Amino acid sequence: MSTAATSPDEVTRTPPVSQDTPRLVKKHPLAIRWQHWINFPVLMIMMWSGLLILWAYPVYPSEKLPLKVPNRISLYQWGIAPVYPERQNAENYPAPPDKRYDIATGFRLAEGMNWHFTFAWFFTLNGIAYILFLLFSGEWRYLMPRRESFVEAFKVVLHDLKLYRKPLPIAKFNHAQRIAYSSVVVLGFGMVVTGLAIYKPAQLTWLVTLLGGYQTARLEHFWITMLLLAFFFVHIAQVARAGWNNFRAMITGYEVDRSGHLTEAIRKGGA
Amino acid sequence: MNEHQEMAQDAGEASPEAVREAEARIRRLSRRSFLWAGLATGAGVGGLVAFNKYAPESNGAKIPLRKVLGFNETVAQRLFYRPTHRAREFPRSAAEEPRNNYKGTTPVVDLAAWRLRLSGLGDGAEDRKLTLADLRDLPRAEQTTELKCIEGWSTVVNWSGVRFVDFAKKYAPPSGTEYVSMLSEPADYPDERYYVGLHLADCLHPQTLLATHMNGTPLRVEHGAPLRLVIPHKYGIKNIKLITSIAYARERPTDYWYEQGYDWYAGL
């Protein structure tokens, strides 16, 4: 791997004019690959432990508003996640006698909180490391939406729906990706901010007020999670569609570039 | 002309041999990366499984998670908590009727017989037995704050009573007191025995009340008559009802929900 002949850096430096060598183009830096993959299990643990917390009182933001959180997550007739007991619903509260231990054992609230407030550190620190890396490496240029991104992203969507047939320009990230990948950074930031407001509402009173109150902040925290989940499913579908070469690049860092366009696009930077 | 051909014409497509060579090269390149990926996945999944199975527990929570909670407590005290910072107060009109959150049987106490035992007053000092009349000498305070249950619901309630800081002026904790332990031990209701541990500093916060009234009327039994704690910068689990005993302590006292796996600090 370290010999000159096979050095990937060597290949990357080869200008795209030599047409008969398919290039291995360095696509994702090592730091970003680690940050990306660390984020996946951390976010899964955050969502799981968040569910344990949610199920302790699954009505948001209060009985006065019509919005509720469903009491089961299921696909067809198979429950994917356990259904919380009906008697925990606000309507038939308080619970029957001698259920004092329920929130500690049956409903696993303590367990959820303990995991949540541990892994929140990993999520936050990983996010900060990611943003710092983007800033200092200049990688942000590939990710930031540009003025034309909103129109171009629309074309990407039409193209993916087979409604727009012209080939799209090859780039490290197309404009839909720019918008999506920047949005999740904003969502991650929103998770941390709403999470902090819920975590220390008596101290961060200004933040709670800014977010519209304690229960509203809880609701926002929940719905940002739903948006992240929505991103996750679209992301998985798009990665599956894009194929192995693209997926492998998120593990190895390199993509095979047959046409030379990707090499060219990356060389030009995010501009 | 399809997309593929158009691109190929632009830049010139590589020969099949060159493609194969590149594929071979990336396979070599991939080996190390996938090995790392596999190791990291294995370590992550294995670590979690092992953690779940073998990590020792203390009071219903994994000890490593407890350590993080302890660290979080230090961060909360250093970074967030200010003794002068007040939790949000609401207009009196925003006050609601909170639910009765006794999980078992609501204890009915003989209010005339009720006494508050005060202990830990220092070397040689005898325990005190206080009545509600003893508390009436102290300045009254009123506040409308949000009571936040650890389950997630919250409710705005108007409270009035005696500030703990005023109580502690009259019944001073001895030097070296770091903690306060409060106990609810209603006679004939052994299942309702309940106890909380608090930092003395949190008790001395100006919004920490020993409440006797709720929403303008004396506390009813389901809300902790005759005396309960209101501490808005802690979860509801620390807002102990029907206090029968207060003790000043040097060591961290235990706590009902702490023993069930919850964070001891439970600060907001």
Tab-separated table of N, CA and C in Angstrom, chain B residues 12-88:
chain	number	residue	atom	x	y	z
B	12	GLY	N	-13.495	10.505	-22.225
B	12	GLY	CA	-12.827	9.325	-22.752
B	12	GLY	C	-12.865	8.226	-21.728
B	13	GLU	N	-13.506	7.117	-22.057
B	13	GLU	CA	-13.622	6.063	-21.055
B	13	GLU	C	-12.383	5.180	-21.064
B	14	ALA	N	-12.092	4.677	-19.895
B	14	ALA	CA	-10.923	3.813	-19.754
B	14	ALA	C	-11.176	2.467	-20.421
B	15	SER	N	-10.088	1.834	-20.769
B	15	SER	CA	-10.197	0.511	-21.372
B	15	SER	C	-10.582	-0.507	-20.318
B	16	PRO	N	-11.156	-1.629	-20.723
B	16	PRO	CA	-11.556	-2.652	-19.754
B	16	PRO	C	-10.390	-3.113	-18.885
B	17	GLU	N	-9.177	-3.188	-19.469
B	17	GLU	CA	-8.021	-3.631	-18.679
B	17	GLU	C	-7.731	-2.633	-17.556
B	18	ALA	N	-7.800	-1.350	-17.949
B	18	ALA	CA	-7.522	-0.310	-16.956
B	18	ALA	C	-8.556	-0.347	-15.847
B	19	VAL	N	-9.811	-0.631	-16.193
B	19	VAL	CA	-10.855	-0.730	-15.188
B	19	VAL	C	-10.538	-1.870	-14.233
B	20	ARG	N	-10.155	-3.011	-14.832
B	20	ARG	CA	-9.849	-4.174	-13.984
B	20	ARG	C	-8.690	-3.867	-13.047
B	21	GLU	N	-7.699	-3.159	-13.602
B	21	GLU	CA	-6.528	-2.828	-12.785
B	21	GLU	C	-6.919	-1.922	-11.615
B	22	ALA	N	-7.784	-0.955	-11.920
B	22	ALA	CA	-8.238	-0.053	-10.862
B	22	ALA	C	-9.034	-0.805	-9.809
B	23	GLU	N	-9.856	-1.738	-10.292
B	23	GLU	CA	-10.653	-2.524	-9.350
B	23	GLU	C	-9.744	-3.340	-8.439
B	24	ALA	N	-8.678	-3.913	-9.048
B	24	ALA	CA	-7.743	-4.706	-8.249
B	24	ALA	C	-7.071	-3.815	-7.213
B	25	ARG	N	-6.742	-2.613	-7.671
B	25	ARG	CA	-6.049	-1.711	-6.765
B	25	ARG	C	-6.947	-1.313	-5.587
B	26	ILE	N	-8.215	-1.044	-5.896
B	26	ILE	CA	-9.074	-0.624	-4.793
B	26	ILE	C	-9.382	-1.793	-3.874
B	27	ARG	N	-9.330	-3.005	-4.419
B	27	ARG	CA	-9.536	-4.166	-3.537
B	27	ARG	C	-8.416	-4.229	-2.493
B	28	ARG	N	-7.202	-4.004	-2.944
B	28	ARG	CA	-6.076	-4.005	-2.006
B	28	ARG	C	-6.257	-2.879	-0.978
B	29	LEU	N	-6.641	-1.729	-1.520
B	29	LEU	CA	-6.863	-0.565	-0.653
B	29	LEU	C	-7.965	-0.817	0.361
B	30	SER	N	-8.992	-1.507	-0.116
B	30	SER	CA	-10.172	-1.723	0.719
B	30	SER	C	-9.885	-2.635	1.879
B	31	ARG	N	-8.945	-3.587	1.646
B	31	ARG	CA	-8.761	-4.643	2.636
B	31	ARG	C	-8.542	-4.046	4.026
B	32	ARG	N	-7.624	-3.080	4.083
B	32	ARG	CA	-7.316	-2.501	5.381
B	32	ARG	C	-8.521	-1.757	5.958
B	33	SER	N	-9.171	-1.004	5.086
B	33	SER	CA	-10.317	-0.220	5.581
B	33	SER	C	-11.419	-1.114	6.111
B	34	PHE	N	-11.703	-2.190	5.364
B	34	PHE	CA	-12.786	-3.071	5.798
B	34	PHE	C	-12.402	-3.840	7.047
B	35	LEU	N	-11.092	-4.123	7.163
B	35	LEU	CA	-10.624	-4.776	8.381
B	35	LEU	C	-10.887	-3.858	9.579
B	36	TRP	N	-10.534	-2.598	9.406
B	36	TRP	CA	-10.801	-1.612	10.457
B	36	TRP	C	-12.287	-1.528	10.753
B	37	ALA	N	-13.074	-1.460	9.672
B	37	ALA	CA	-14.521	-1.330	9.841
B	37	ALA	C	-15.057	-2.530	10.615
B	38	GLY	N	-14.576	-3.715	10.239
B	38	GLY	CA	-15.025	-4.931	10.919
B	38	GLY	C	-14.627	-4.937	12.379
B	39	LEU	N	-13.358	-4.558	12.620
B	39	LEU	CA	-12.877	-4.526	14.000
B	39	LEU	C	-13.675	-3.526	14.835
B	40	ALA	N	-13.906	-2.358	14.257
B	40	ALA	CA	-14.636	-1.319	14.993
B	40	ALA	C	-16.068	-1.761	15.277
B	41	THR	N	-16.694	-2.379	14.264
B	41	THR	CA	-18.064	-2.859	14.463
B	41	THR	C	-18.091	-3.943	15.536
B	42	GLY	N	-17.139	-4.889	15.409
B	42	GLY	CA	-17.074	-5.975	16.382
B	42	GLY	C	-16.831	-5.452	17.786
B	43	ALA	N	-15.882	-4.517	17.889
B	43	ALA	CA	-15.572	-3.962	19.202
B	43	ALA	C	-16.782	-3.214	19.756
B	44	GLY	N	-17.466	-2.473	18.892
B	44	GLY	CA	-18.625	-1.706	19.324
B	44	GLY	C	-19.749	-2.607	19.796
B	45	VAL	N	-20.126	-3.560	18.938
B	45	VAL	CA	-21.236	-4.457	19.274
B	45	VAL	C	-20.857	-5.340	20.461
B	46	GLY	N	-19.644	-5.914	20.390
B	46	GLY	CA	-19.171	-6.776	21.476
B	46	GLY	C	-19.087	-6.004	22.779
B	47	GLY	N	-18.585	-4.784	22.681
B	47	GLY	CA	-18.458	-3.952	23.867
B	47	GLY	C	-19.814	-3.685	24.506
B	48	LEU	N	-20.795	-3.391	23.669
B	48	LEU	CA	-22.136	-3.103	24.186
B	48	LEU	C	-22.754	-4.337	24.834
B	49	VAL	N	-22.603	-5.479	24.135
B	49	VAL	CA	-23.166	-6.722	24.671
B	49	VAL	C	-22.507	-7.045	26.010
B	50	ALA	N	-21.169	-6.937	26.028
B	50	ALA	CA	-20.432	-7.239	27.261
B	50	ALA	C	-20.826	-6.255	28.363
B	51	PHE	N	-20.957	-4.995	27.981
B	51	PHE	CA	-21.327	-3.962	28.952
B	51	PHE	C	-22.678	-4.284	29.583
B	52	ASN	N	-23.619	-4.644	28.709
B	52	ASN	CA	-24.958	-4.957	29.185
B	52	ASN	C	-24.971	-6.150	30.120
B	53	LYS	N	-24.086	-7.113	29.806
B	53	LYS	CA	-24.109	-8.366	30.540
B	53	LYS	C	-23.276	-8.301	31.812
B	54	TYR	N	-22.114	-7.654	31.714
B	54	TYR	CA	-21.150	-7.772	32.810
B	54	TYR	C	-20.924	-6.507	33.627
B	55	ALA	N	-21.300	-5.342	33.103
B	55	ALA	CA	-21.001	-4.115	33.856
B	55	ALA	C	-21.710	-4.170	35.211
B	56	PRO	N	-20.955	-3.967	36.296
B	56	PRO	CA	-21.581	-4.062	37.622
B	56	PRO	C	-22.548	-2.908	37.848
B	57	GLU	N	-23.541	-3.194	38.671
B	57	GLU	CA	-24.555	-2.185	38.942
B	57	GLU	C	-24.443	-1.699	40.376
B	58	SER	N	-24.849	-0.463	40.551
B	58	SER	CA	-24.942	0.080	41.896
B	58	SER	C	-26.291	0.774	41.985
B	59	ASN	N	-27.105	0.354	42.937
B	59	ASN	CA	-28.432	0.936	43.116
B	59	ASN	C	-29.221	0.996	41.805
B	60	GLY	N	-29.220	-0.112	41.092
B	60	GLY	CA	-30.067	-0.217	39.915
B	60	GLY	C	-29.557	0.467	38.660
B	61	ALA	N	-28.319	0.934	38.677
B	61	ALA	CA	-27.769	1.557	37.462
B	61	ALA	C	-26.345	1.060	37.250
B	62	LYS	N	-25.967	0.909	35.987
B	62	LYS	CA	-24.609	0.480	35.659
B	62	LYS	C	-23.609	1.487	36.237
B	63	ILE	N	-22.576	0.964	36.879
B	63	ILE	CA	-21.625	1.857	37.538
B	63	ILE	C	-20.941	2.828	36.565
B	64	PRO	N	-20.542	2.376	35.368
B	64	PRO	CA	-19.942	3.367	34.448
B	64	PRO	C	-20.915	4.503	34.093
B	65	LEU	N	-22.190	4.165	33.939
B	65	LEU	CA	-23.172	5.224	33.655
B	65	LEU	C	-23.323	6.136	34.876
B	66	ARG	N	-23.297	5.542	36.070
B	66	ARG	CA	-23.341	6.332	37.309
B	66	ARG	C	-22.186	7.318	37.359
B	67	LYS	N	-20.997	6.842	36.899
B	67	LYS	CA	-19.822	7.725	36.929
B	67	LYS	C	-20.048	8.921	36.019
B	68	VAL	N	-20.657	8.671	34.856
B	68	VAL	CA	-20.936	9.787	33.952
B	68	VAL	C	-21.952	10.734	34.589
B	69	LEU	N	-22.957	10.160	35.261
B	69	LEU	CA	-23.943	11.012	35.938
B	69	LEU	C	-23.264	11.884	36.992
B	70	GLY	N	-22.280	11.290	37.682
B	70	GLY	CA	-21.521	12.058	38.672
B	70	GLY	C	-20.746	13.186	38.018
B	71	PHE	N	-20.161	12.866	36.859
B	71	PHE	CA	-19.441	13.889	36.091
B	71	PHE	C	-20.411	14.973	35.627
B	72	ASN	N	-21.578	14.537	35.147
B	72	ASN	CA	-22.609	15.495	34.714
B	72	ASN	C	-23.022	16.415	35.865
B	73	GLU	N	-23.072	15.831	37.065
B	73	GLU	CA	-23.440	16.627	38.243
B	73	GLU	C	-22.411	17.728	38.484
B	74	THR	N	-21.130	17.349	38.369
B	74	THR	CA	-20.063	18.343	38.548
B	74	THR	C	-20.175	19.430	37.479
B	75	VAL	N	-20.394	19.002	36.234
B	75	VAL	CA	-20.534	19.971	35.147
B	75	VAL	C	-21.730	20.880	35.420
B	76	ALA	N	-22.832	20.275	35.854
B	76	ALA	CA	-24.049	21.054	36.100
B	76	ALA	C	-23.801	22.092	37.187
B	77	GLN	N	-23.091	21.683	38.234
B	77	GLN	CA	-22.842	22.613	39.339
B	77	GLN	C	-21.894	23.732	38.941
B	78	ARG	N	-20.886	23.381	38.118
B	78	ARG	CA	-19.891	24.382	37.746
B	78	ARG	C	-20.380	25.266	36.614
B	79	LEU	N	-21.097	24.648	35.674
B	79	LEU	CA	-21.390	25.350	34.423
B	79	LEU	C	-22.772	25.987	34.438
B	80	PHE	N	-23.732	25.283	35.007
B	80	PHE	CA	-25.110	25.760	34.898
B	80	PHE	C	-25.608	26.428	36.166
B	81	TYR	N	-25.321	25.795	37.296
B	81	TYR	CA	-25.971	26.229	38.525
B	81	TYR	C	-25.383	27.520	39.069
B	82	ARG	N	-26.239	28.487	39.298
B	82	ARG	CA	-25.831	29.714	39.983
B	82	ARG	C	-26.796	29.890	41.143
B	83	PRO	N	-26.264	30.076	42.345
B	83	PRO	CA	-27.173	30.198	43.493
B	83	PRO	C	-28.122	31.378	43.353
B	84	THR	N	-27.722	32.383	42.554
B	84	THR	CA	-28.585	33.555	42.425
B	84	THR	C	-29.552	33.435	41.260
B	85	HIS	N	-29.335	32.419	40.421
B	85	HIS	CA	-30.200	32.293	39.251
B	85	HIS	C	-31.534	31.682	39.656
B	86	ARG	N	-32.600	32.339	39.242
B	86	ARG	CA	-33.920	31.863	39.632
B	86	ARG	C	-34.574	31.121	38.486
B	87	ALA	N	-35.234	30.030	38.817
B	87	ALA	CA	-36.055	29.350	37.818
B	87	ALA	C	-37.188	30.285	37.430
B	88	ARG	N	-37.715	30.090	36.245
B	88	ARG	CA	-38.748	30.984	35.747
B	88	ARG	C	-39.946	31.007	36.691
